[in-house]
GROMACS .gro file of C-alpha atoms in nm:
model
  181
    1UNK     CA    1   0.000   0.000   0.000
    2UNK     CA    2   0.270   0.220   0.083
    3UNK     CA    3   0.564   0.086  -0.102
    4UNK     CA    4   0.928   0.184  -0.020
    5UNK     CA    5   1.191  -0.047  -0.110
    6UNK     CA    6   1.458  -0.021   0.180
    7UNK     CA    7   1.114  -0.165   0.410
    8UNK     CA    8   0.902  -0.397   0.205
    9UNK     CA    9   0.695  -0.506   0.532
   10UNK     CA   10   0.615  -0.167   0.682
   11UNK     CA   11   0.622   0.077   0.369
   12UNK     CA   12   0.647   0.481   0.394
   13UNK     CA   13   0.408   0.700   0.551
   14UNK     CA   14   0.304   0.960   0.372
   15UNK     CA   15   0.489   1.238   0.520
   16UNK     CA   16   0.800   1.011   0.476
   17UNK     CA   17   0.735   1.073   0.089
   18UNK     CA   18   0.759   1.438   0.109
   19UNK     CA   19   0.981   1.544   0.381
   20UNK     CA   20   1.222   1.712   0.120
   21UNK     CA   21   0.906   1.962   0.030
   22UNK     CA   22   0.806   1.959   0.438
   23UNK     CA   23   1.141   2.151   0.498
   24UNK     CA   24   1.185   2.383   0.187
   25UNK     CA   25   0.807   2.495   0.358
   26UNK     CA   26   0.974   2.495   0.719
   27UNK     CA   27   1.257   2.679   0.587
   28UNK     CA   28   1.058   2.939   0.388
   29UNK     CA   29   0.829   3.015   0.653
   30UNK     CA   30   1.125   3.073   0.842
   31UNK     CA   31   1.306   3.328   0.602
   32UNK     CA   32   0.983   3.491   0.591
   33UNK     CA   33   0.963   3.535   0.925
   34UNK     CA   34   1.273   3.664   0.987
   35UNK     CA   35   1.225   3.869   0.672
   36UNK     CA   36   0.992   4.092   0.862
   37UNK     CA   37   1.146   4.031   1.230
   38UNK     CA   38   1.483   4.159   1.118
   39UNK     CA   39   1.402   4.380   0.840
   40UNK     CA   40   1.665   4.238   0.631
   41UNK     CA   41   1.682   4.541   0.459
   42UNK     CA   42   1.914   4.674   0.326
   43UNK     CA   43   2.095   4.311   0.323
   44UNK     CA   44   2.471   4.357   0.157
   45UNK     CA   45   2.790   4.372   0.236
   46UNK     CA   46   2.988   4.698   0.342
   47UNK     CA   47   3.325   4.742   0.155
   48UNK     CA   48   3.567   4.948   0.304
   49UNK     CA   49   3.876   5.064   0.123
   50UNK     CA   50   4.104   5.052   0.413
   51UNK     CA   51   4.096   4.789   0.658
   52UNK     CA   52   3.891   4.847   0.991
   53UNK     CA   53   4.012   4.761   1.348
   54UNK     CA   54   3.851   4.617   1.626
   55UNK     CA   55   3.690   4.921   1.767
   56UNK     CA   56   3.589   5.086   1.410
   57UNK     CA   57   3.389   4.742   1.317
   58UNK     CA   58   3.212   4.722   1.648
   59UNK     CA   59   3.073   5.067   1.640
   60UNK     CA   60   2.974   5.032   1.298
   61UNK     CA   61   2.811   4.731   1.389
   62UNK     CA   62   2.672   4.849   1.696
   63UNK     CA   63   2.585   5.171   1.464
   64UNK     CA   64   2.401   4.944   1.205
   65UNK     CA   65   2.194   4.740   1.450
   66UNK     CA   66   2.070   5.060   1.622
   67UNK     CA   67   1.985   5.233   1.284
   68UNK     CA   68   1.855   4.919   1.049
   69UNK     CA   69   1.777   4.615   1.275
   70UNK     CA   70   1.392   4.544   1.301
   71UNK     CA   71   1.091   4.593   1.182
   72UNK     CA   72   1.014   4.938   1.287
   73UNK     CA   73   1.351   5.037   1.089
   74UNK     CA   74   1.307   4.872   0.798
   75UNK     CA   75   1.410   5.017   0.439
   76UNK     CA   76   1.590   5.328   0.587
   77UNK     CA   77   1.868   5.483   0.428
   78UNK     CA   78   2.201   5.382   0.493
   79UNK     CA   79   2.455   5.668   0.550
   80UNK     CA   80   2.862   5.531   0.471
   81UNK     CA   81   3.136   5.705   0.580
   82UNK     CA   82   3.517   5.711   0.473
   83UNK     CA   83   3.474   5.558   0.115
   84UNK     CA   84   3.279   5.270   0.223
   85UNK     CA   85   3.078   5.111  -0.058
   86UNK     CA   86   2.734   4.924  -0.037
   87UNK     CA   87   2.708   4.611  -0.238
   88UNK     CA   88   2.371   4.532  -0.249
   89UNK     CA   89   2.257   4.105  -0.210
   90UNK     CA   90   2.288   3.920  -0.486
   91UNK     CA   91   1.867   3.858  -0.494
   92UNK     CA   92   1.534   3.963  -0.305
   93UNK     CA   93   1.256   3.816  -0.142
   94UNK     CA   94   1.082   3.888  -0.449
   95UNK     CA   95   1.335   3.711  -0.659
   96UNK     CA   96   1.337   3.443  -0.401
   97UNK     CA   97   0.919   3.376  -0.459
   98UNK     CA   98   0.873   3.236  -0.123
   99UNK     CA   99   0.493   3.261  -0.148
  100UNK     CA  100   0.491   3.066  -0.445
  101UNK     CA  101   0.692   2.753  -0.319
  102UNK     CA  102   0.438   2.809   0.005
  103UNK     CA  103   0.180   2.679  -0.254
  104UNK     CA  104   0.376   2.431  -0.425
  105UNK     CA  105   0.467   2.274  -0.126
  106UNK     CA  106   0.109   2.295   0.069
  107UNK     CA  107  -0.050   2.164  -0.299
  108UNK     CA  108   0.235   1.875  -0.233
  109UNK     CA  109   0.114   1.805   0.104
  110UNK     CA  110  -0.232   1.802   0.030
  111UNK     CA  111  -0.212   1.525  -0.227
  112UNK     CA  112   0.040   1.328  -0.057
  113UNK     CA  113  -0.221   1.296   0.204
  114UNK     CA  114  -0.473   1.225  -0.071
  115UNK     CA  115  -0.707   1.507   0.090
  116UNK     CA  116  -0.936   1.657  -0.170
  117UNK     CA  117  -0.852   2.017  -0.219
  118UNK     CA  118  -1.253   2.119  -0.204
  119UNK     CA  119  -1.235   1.935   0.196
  120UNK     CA  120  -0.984   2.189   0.251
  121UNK     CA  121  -1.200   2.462   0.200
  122UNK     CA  122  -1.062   2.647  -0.132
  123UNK     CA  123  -1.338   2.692  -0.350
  124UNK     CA  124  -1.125   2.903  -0.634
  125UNK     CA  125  -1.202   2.601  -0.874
  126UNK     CA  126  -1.470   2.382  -0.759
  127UNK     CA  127  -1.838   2.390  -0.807
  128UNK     CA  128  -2.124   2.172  -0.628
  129UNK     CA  129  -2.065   1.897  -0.851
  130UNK     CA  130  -1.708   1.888  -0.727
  131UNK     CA  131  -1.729   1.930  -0.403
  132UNK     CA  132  -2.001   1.650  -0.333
  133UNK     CA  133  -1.771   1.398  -0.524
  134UNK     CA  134  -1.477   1.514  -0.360
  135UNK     CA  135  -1.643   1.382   0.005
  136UNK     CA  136  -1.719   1.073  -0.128
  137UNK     CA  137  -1.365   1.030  -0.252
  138UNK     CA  138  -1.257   1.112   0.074
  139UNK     CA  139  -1.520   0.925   0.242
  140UNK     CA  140  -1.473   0.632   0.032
  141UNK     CA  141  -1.055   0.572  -0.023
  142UNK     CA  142  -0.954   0.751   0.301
  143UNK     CA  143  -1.185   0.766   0.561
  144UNK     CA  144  -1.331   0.412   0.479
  145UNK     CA  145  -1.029   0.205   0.489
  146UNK     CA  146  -0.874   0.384   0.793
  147UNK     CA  147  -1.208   0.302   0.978
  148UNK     CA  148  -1.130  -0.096   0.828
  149UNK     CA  149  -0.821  -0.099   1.018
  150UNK     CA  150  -0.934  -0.015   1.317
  151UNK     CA  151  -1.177  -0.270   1.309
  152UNK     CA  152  -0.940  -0.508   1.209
  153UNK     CA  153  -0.743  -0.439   1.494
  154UNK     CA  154  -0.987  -0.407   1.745
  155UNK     CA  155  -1.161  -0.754   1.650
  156UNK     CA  156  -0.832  -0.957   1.609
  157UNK     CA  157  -0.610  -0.774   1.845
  158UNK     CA  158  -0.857  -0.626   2.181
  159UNK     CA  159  -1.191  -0.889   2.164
  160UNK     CA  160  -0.951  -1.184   2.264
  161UNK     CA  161  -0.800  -1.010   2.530
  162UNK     CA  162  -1.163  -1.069   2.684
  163UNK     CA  163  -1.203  -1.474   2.659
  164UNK     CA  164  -1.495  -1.632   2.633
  165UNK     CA  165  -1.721  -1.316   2.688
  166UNK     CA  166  -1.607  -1.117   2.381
  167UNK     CA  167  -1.776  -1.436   2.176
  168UNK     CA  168  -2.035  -1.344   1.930
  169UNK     CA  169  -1.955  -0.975   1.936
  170UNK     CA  170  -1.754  -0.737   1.686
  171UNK     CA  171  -1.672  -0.383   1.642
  172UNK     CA  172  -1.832  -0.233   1.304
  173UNK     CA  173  -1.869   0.094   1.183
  174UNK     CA  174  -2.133   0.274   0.946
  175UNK     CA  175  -2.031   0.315   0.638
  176UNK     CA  176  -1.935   0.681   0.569
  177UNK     CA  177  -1.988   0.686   0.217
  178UNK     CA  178  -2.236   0.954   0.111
  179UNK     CA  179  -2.552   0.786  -0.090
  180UNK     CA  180  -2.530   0.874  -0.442
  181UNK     CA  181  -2.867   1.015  -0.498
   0.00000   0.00000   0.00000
């Protein structure tokens, strides 16, 4: 059911399948995050002509933080002194399309899980039509064989553990599957 062919017996879950795309997501949230928690603007690199000591480059620093460090301070302009040049990053957030991959990857997610997108909620593409035989999918290839398992387990596994009185009983389930009317 869930092949993977280092475990033959036990298979791959599904987030197993898509952990690569679970942290590009982690990571982007992240940058984002820190995009506005930090500013990170302007982001470069400060040349200076003439090498710096100790006490120049920690009161530059210390300078820098004060003036450019945080949200509230974010995109002022950066005054140089003593022929120092900026060198602006080599891309932006923009560049970077963060949101996008955010989609990609929660698209990725979504089907690895085999949820229908219209369960979720987004209605940008889906009509009645879609949406009704988008639960029964789900009903019928997700939540019906989960509910199958547990009965499984629950009749072979807990209804011995009670002898002779768990005899001519079983654990069922209605069947979730919308009528098709």
């Amino acid at each position: 059911r869930t092949p993977n062919p280092c475990d033959p017996y036990r298979g791959w879950g599904a987030v197993q399948s898509i952990l690569a795309d679970l942290d590009a997501t982690k990571a982007s949230a992240e940058w984002n995050r820190n995009f506005f928690r930090n500013s990170a603007e302007p982001g470069g690199v400060i040349e200076v002509p003439e090498g710096m000591g100790d006490r120049e480059y920690n009161r530059l620093q210390l300078q820098w933080n004060e003036q450019h460090k945080g949200v509230g301070n974010a995109h002022r302009v950066a005054i140089l002194e003593q022929g120092m040049v900026w060198k602006d990053r080599a891309f932006s957030q923009r560049d970077m399309q963060f949101a996008e991959l955010r989609n990609v990857s929660r698209e990725v997610i979504r089907e690895a899980l085999r949820f229908p997108k219209p369960m979720l909620g987004t209605s940008e593409d889906v009509n009645r039509a879609n949406a009704e035989a988008a639960e029964v999918v789900y009903a019928r290839w997700l939540i019906k064989p989960a509910l199958e398992r547990l009965k499984q387990m629950l009749n072979n596994d807990f209804l011995p553990m009670f002898g002779s009185t768990g005899q001519g009983v079983e654990f069922d389930y209605d069947n979730p599957v919308p009528e098709d009317r």
